[in-house]
Short mmCIF file of C-alpha atoms and ligand atoms in Angstrom, two decimals:
data_model
loop_
_atom_site.label_atom_id
_atom_site.label_comp_id
_atom_site.label_asym_id
_atom_site.label_seq_id
_atom_site.Cartn_x
_atom_site.Cartn_y
_atom_site.Cartn_z
CA MET A 1 -18.03 40.00 62.62
CA ALA A 2 -18.42 37.41 59.88
CA GLU A 3 -15.33 35.14 58.97
CA ALA A 4 -13.85 35.60 55.57
CA VAL A 5 -13.79 32.41 53.38
CA GLY A 6 -10.15 31.38 52.46
CA GLY A 7 -9.17 32.80 48.98
CA PHE A 8 -12.20 35.19 48.75
CA GLU A 9 -11.45 37.55 51.46
CA GLY A 10 -13.25 40.80 51.23
CA GLU A 11 -15.75 39.14 48.50
CA LEU A 12 -17.43 36.19 50.30
CA THR A 13 -18.27 35.75 53.75
CA LEU A 14 -19.89 33.47 56.04
CA GLY A 15 -23.11 34.27 57.91
CA PHE A 16 -26.04 36.23 57.09
CA ASP A 17 -23.99 38.17 54.39
CA VAL A 18 -24.52 35.35 52.22
CA PHE A 19 -28.26 35.42 52.37
CA SER A 20 -28.53 39.13 51.39
CA ARG A 21 -25.62 38.86 48.86
CA TRP A 22 -27.73 36.51 46.63
CA ASN A 23 -31.18 37.19 47.94
CA VAL A 24 -31.52 33.56 49.42
CA PRO A 25 -34.26 33.31 51.75
CA LYS A 26 -33.41 32.32 55.32
CA HIS A 27 -34.62 29.09 56.26
CA PRO A 28 -37.85 29.87 58.59
CA THR A 29 -36.22 28.49 61.62
CA LEU A 30 -38.46 28.72 64.67
CA PRO A 31 -37.01 30.37 67.93
CA PRO A 32 -36.35 27.81 70.70
CA PRO A 33 -39.74 27.53 72.88
CA ALA A 34 -40.17 30.35 75.16
CA SER A 35 -40.04 27.65 78.22
CA TYR A 36 -36.19 27.42 77.20
CA ILE A 37 -35.31 30.92 78.40
CA ARG A 38 -32.72 30.38 80.89
CA GLY A 39 -32.88 31.50 84.30
CA GLY A 40 -29.21 31.72 86.05
CA SER A 41 -29.86 29.01 88.40
CA GLU A 42 -26.75 26.39 88.92
CA GLU A 43 -29.44 23.76 87.63
CA ASP A 44 -30.33 25.61 84.60
CA ARG A 45 -26.75 25.78 83.87
CA MET A 46 -26.23 21.96 84.17
CA THR A 47 -29.40 21.37 81.92
CA THR A 48 -29.31 20.36 78.38
CA ARG A 49 -32.58 20.65 76.45
CA GLY A 50 -33.56 19.45 72.87
CA TYR A 51 -36.90 19.31 70.84
CA CYS A 52 -38.36 18.35 67.42
CA LEU A 53 -39.11 20.08 64.31
CA CYS A 54 -42.41 21.57 65.47
CA GLN A 55 -41.07 21.87 69.16
CA LYS A 56 -44.22 19.92 70.77
CA THR A 57 -41.88 17.14 71.82
CA SER A 58 -39.22 18.21 73.94
CA TRP A 59 -36.59 16.77 76.57
CA SER A 60 -34.06 17.70 79.20
CA TYR A 61 -31.31 16.23 80.92
CA VAL A 62 -29.02 17.41 83.91
CA GLY A 63 -25.47 16.52 83.92
CA ASP A 64 -23.13 14.79 81.31
CA GLN A 65 -23.60 12.90 78.47
CA THR A 66 -22.44 9.28 78.87
CA TRP A 67 -21.07 8.80 75.26
CA THR A 68 -21.44 10.41 71.86
CA CYS A 69 -21.11 8.74 68.59
CA TYR A 70 -22.13 8.33 65.05
CA CYS A 71 -24.15 5.26 64.08
CA HIS A 72 -23.83 4.05 60.46
CA CYS A 73 -26.32 1.19 60.87
CA ASP A 74 -29.15 0.73 58.52
CA ASP A 75 -31.86 1.02 61.11
CA CYS A 76 -30.77 4.48 62.45
CA ARG A 77 -30.36 5.62 58.68
CA ARG A 78 -33.78 4.79 57.65
CA ASN A 79 -35.23 6.06 61.06
CA CYS A 80 -33.94 9.30 60.21
CA ALA A 81 -33.49 9.22 56.19
CA ALA A 82 -29.98 10.51 57.01
CA PRO A 83 -26.72 8.92 55.51
CA VAL A 84 -25.44 8.82 59.05
CA VAL A 85 -26.65 9.92 62.69
CA ALA A 86 -25.05 11.54 65.46
CA TRP A 87 -26.18 10.17 68.89
CA PHE A 88 -25.48 10.52 72.76
CA GLY A 89 -26.42 8.61 75.65
CA VAL A 90 -27.60 9.83 78.99
CA PRO A 91 -28.76 8.16 82.36
CA LYS A 92 -32.42 7.82 82.07
CA LYS A 93 -32.72 9.05 85.79
CA SER A 94 -31.31 12.31 84.71
CA PHE A 95 -33.65 12.82 81.78
CA GLU A 96 -37.29 13.86 81.26
CA TRP A 97 -39.69 14.61 78.68
CA THR A 98 -40.73 18.32 78.79
CA GLY A 99 -43.36 18.51 76.17
CA ASP A 100 -46.02 16.25 74.43
CA THR A 101 -45.11 12.62 75.30
CA PRO A 102 -43.29 11.00 72.32
CA ARG A 103 -44.85 8.25 70.42
CA THR A 104 -42.82 4.96 69.97
CA TYR A 105 -42.20 2.33 67.33
CA GLU A 106 -40.19 -0.84 68.16
CA SER A 107 -37.97 -1.32 65.19
CA SER A 108 -36.80 -4.70 66.54
CA LYS A 109 -37.56 -6.84 69.69
CA GLY A 110 -36.86 -4.86 72.86
CA VAL A 111 -35.79 -1.61 70.65
CA PHE A 112 -38.05 1.50 70.89
CA ARG A 113 -37.55 4.50 69.05
CA HIS A 114 -39.38 7.45 70.18
CA PHE A 115 -40.63 10.44 67.68
CA CYS A 116 -43.03 13.41 67.78
CA GLY A 117 -46.60 12.42 67.21
CA THR A 118 -47.21 15.71 65.49
CA CYS A 119 -44.34 16.38 63.18
CA GLY A 120 -42.75 12.80 63.12
CA SER A 121 -39.26 13.87 63.95
CA PRO A 122 -37.11 10.89 65.38
CA ILE A 123 -36.02 12.18 68.74
CA GLY A 124 -34.72 9.19 71.06
CA PHE A 125 -34.24 5.54 71.62
CA GLU A 126 -34.56 3.05 74.23
CA ALA A 127 -33.47 -0.43 74.34
CA ASP A 128 -33.85 -3.59 76.62
CA HIS A 129 -30.13 -4.39 76.05
CA TYR A 130 -28.80 -0.59 77.31
CA PRO A 131 -30.70 -0.57 80.72
CA GLY A 132 -31.02 2.64 82.30
CA GLY A 133 -30.41 4.63 79.37
CA MET A 134 -31.91 7.08 77.05
CA HIS A 135 -30.34 7.46 73.60
CA LEU A 136 -31.07 11.00 72.01
CA TYR A 137 -30.50 12.06 68.39
CA ALA A 138 -27.89 14.87 68.64
CA ALA A 139 -29.70 17.09 66.04
CA SER A 140 -32.58 17.41 68.35
CA LEU A 141 -30.26 19.48 70.67
CA GLU A 142 -31.15 23.15 71.25
CA ARG A 143 -27.69 23.76 70.64
CA PRO A 144 -26.47 21.06 67.97
CA GLU A 145 -23.25 22.85 66.95
CA ASP A 146 -21.80 22.26 70.63
CA PHE A 147 -21.98 18.39 70.09
CA LYS A 148 -18.80 16.54 69.78
CA PRO A 149 -18.90 13.11 68.72
CA THR A 150 -16.05 10.75 69.71
CA PHE A 151 -16.32 7.77 67.99
CA HIS A 152 -18.17 5.78 64.97
CA VAL A 153 -20.04 2.43 65.38
CA ASN A 154 -21.32 0.10 62.67
CA LYS A 155 -18.52 1.16 60.53
CA GLN A 156 -19.34 -1.98 58.26
CA SER A 157 -22.39 -0.08 57.01
CA LYS A 158 -21.17 3.36 56.58
CA LEU A 159 -22.24 4.14 52.97
CA PRO A 160 -19.44 4.40 50.19
CA TRP A 161 -20.34 7.97 48.91
CA LEU A 162 -20.31 9.50 52.53
CA GLN A 163 -17.26 11.46 52.90
CA MET A 164 -16.13 11.81 56.68
CA THR A 165 -12.65 12.96 57.27
CA ASP A 166 -12.39 13.00 61.01
CA ASP A 167 -9.82 10.58 62.46
CA LEU A 168 -12.31 9.37 65.19
CA ASP A 169 -12.13 5.45 66.26
CA ALA A 170 -14.45 3.31 64.00
CA PHE A 171 -15.90 0.04 65.30
CA GLU A 172 -17.66 -2.70 63.68
CA GLY A 173 -21.07 -3.46 65.31
CA THR A 174 -23.13 -1.71 67.83
CA LEU A 175 -21.92 0.42 70.81
CA LEU A 176 -22.08 -2.98 72.76
CA HIS A 177 -19.32 -4.12 70.62
CA SER A 178 -17.23 -0.76 71.27
CA PRO A 179 -15.10 0.09 74.29
CA ASN A 180 -17.51 2.85 75.02
CA ASP A 181 -20.15 0.45 76.20
CA PRO A 182 -21.88 2.41 78.67
CA ASP A 183 -22.37 -0.41 81.26
CA GLY A 184 -25.72 0.54 83.12
CA TYR A 185 -25.02 4.21 82.48
CA GLN A 186 -23.83 5.03 86.20
ZN1 ZN B 1 -42.52 17.72 66.63
ZN1 ZN B 2 -27.66 2.72 64.49
#
């Protein structure tokens, strides 16, 4: 059942009712790729997947995320054309590309940003200074709503008009300057 919005109980509801009430067309989001239909195996339950806008570039990893954060740096912001970027890291040994091989842009020396060669969606990041790690954009998760950011980095670059009300720790500088430095992704 749809959840009532405070103060408008019985009048305004969240969910698909909102679309029908004002005849707003639903965003034509594609369903997840057919290859994502889950089996019941233990490995399937441990596997997390993600994909780009056109779904040609996709990835999966088995196990846990190493860290999760928001980055406010100008490079991430411009790469995604978004005011802030949510990221997480996984050990590269538990990660694989499962669709088309992404294209890669070296945004600064030793820093590699992966993106879909068809639709252009930013999708991942590797850097020589984070050996053994793959960084993934949380918005590319199959279920981005399940993501739980735990801290901010590069807070000195946060846009002044971006309103964020969480009480997470926020650090100046990159992940390397936070206590969450992944230290080899073991
Ligand atoms: Zn794509
Ligand atoms: Zn960044």
